Amino acid sequence: MTTCYQLAGPDIVHESFGGDLVVLNLRSGQYFGLNPSAALLWSAIVDGQSITDDLAAGAAAFAQHLIELGLIVPATTATAKPAVPLSLDSAPTIEVYDDLSDLIVADPIHDVDDEAGWPKMQKASS
């Protein structure tokens, strides 16, 4: 079975820091550390590639784990890019961190207004 995925929403962001990939769920405040094999699979998912075990051993199970963590969902479009087989050094793993979730959720950067910018100021009550 060939499946394509997409990020679960605009609250899922990712960034590479010195070769380490970190994924952040701004809604829950959880962040995730991916090992190099998981980072390769994440890149394939974000790129819209078909995710099967033909892509890499354990790719389908890893994608299912990402769904359970609320990071990806099955794509709404039926078109998937062909999978480019990957050679992984190790099994893909993802570490879940929630030690800063209260701070991340409370961060005022979430109060951005598309038109007004940051910070979104509350209207004065009359």
Phi, psi and omega in degrees: 000133180256128181228142176243145183234166174219164178300148184290351178162178181290348179278358178259114181234157181216154181205145176261130179238105177056038179091350177261135179261130178239132176246136183235131173260103183293335181288315183266339183085358178284147172230159192225134175256127182252135175287170184304321179294318178295323178296322177297316179294319178302315180299321178295320179295312181296329179285349179087018179285154173295135181248108176221172177287353171287332178294310178194149179301128178085004183297317182294319179294322178295317177299319178297321178296320178295325176296314180299329178278354178079023183265328179226164175221159174302140182294145179278340177266146184277351184270121177240145175288147177298142179289137173258112184308136180247146174252109183266139179289327184210176178292141178290131178228153178225130178261134181254131179234132176228016182294338180249011188300321179298319180290319181295316180293324182279349182302128183293352177300338178287347182269035181277134175253129183304322183272317186274337183090205183242145349279155177281112182277139177286143178291140179293134178280143184263000000 
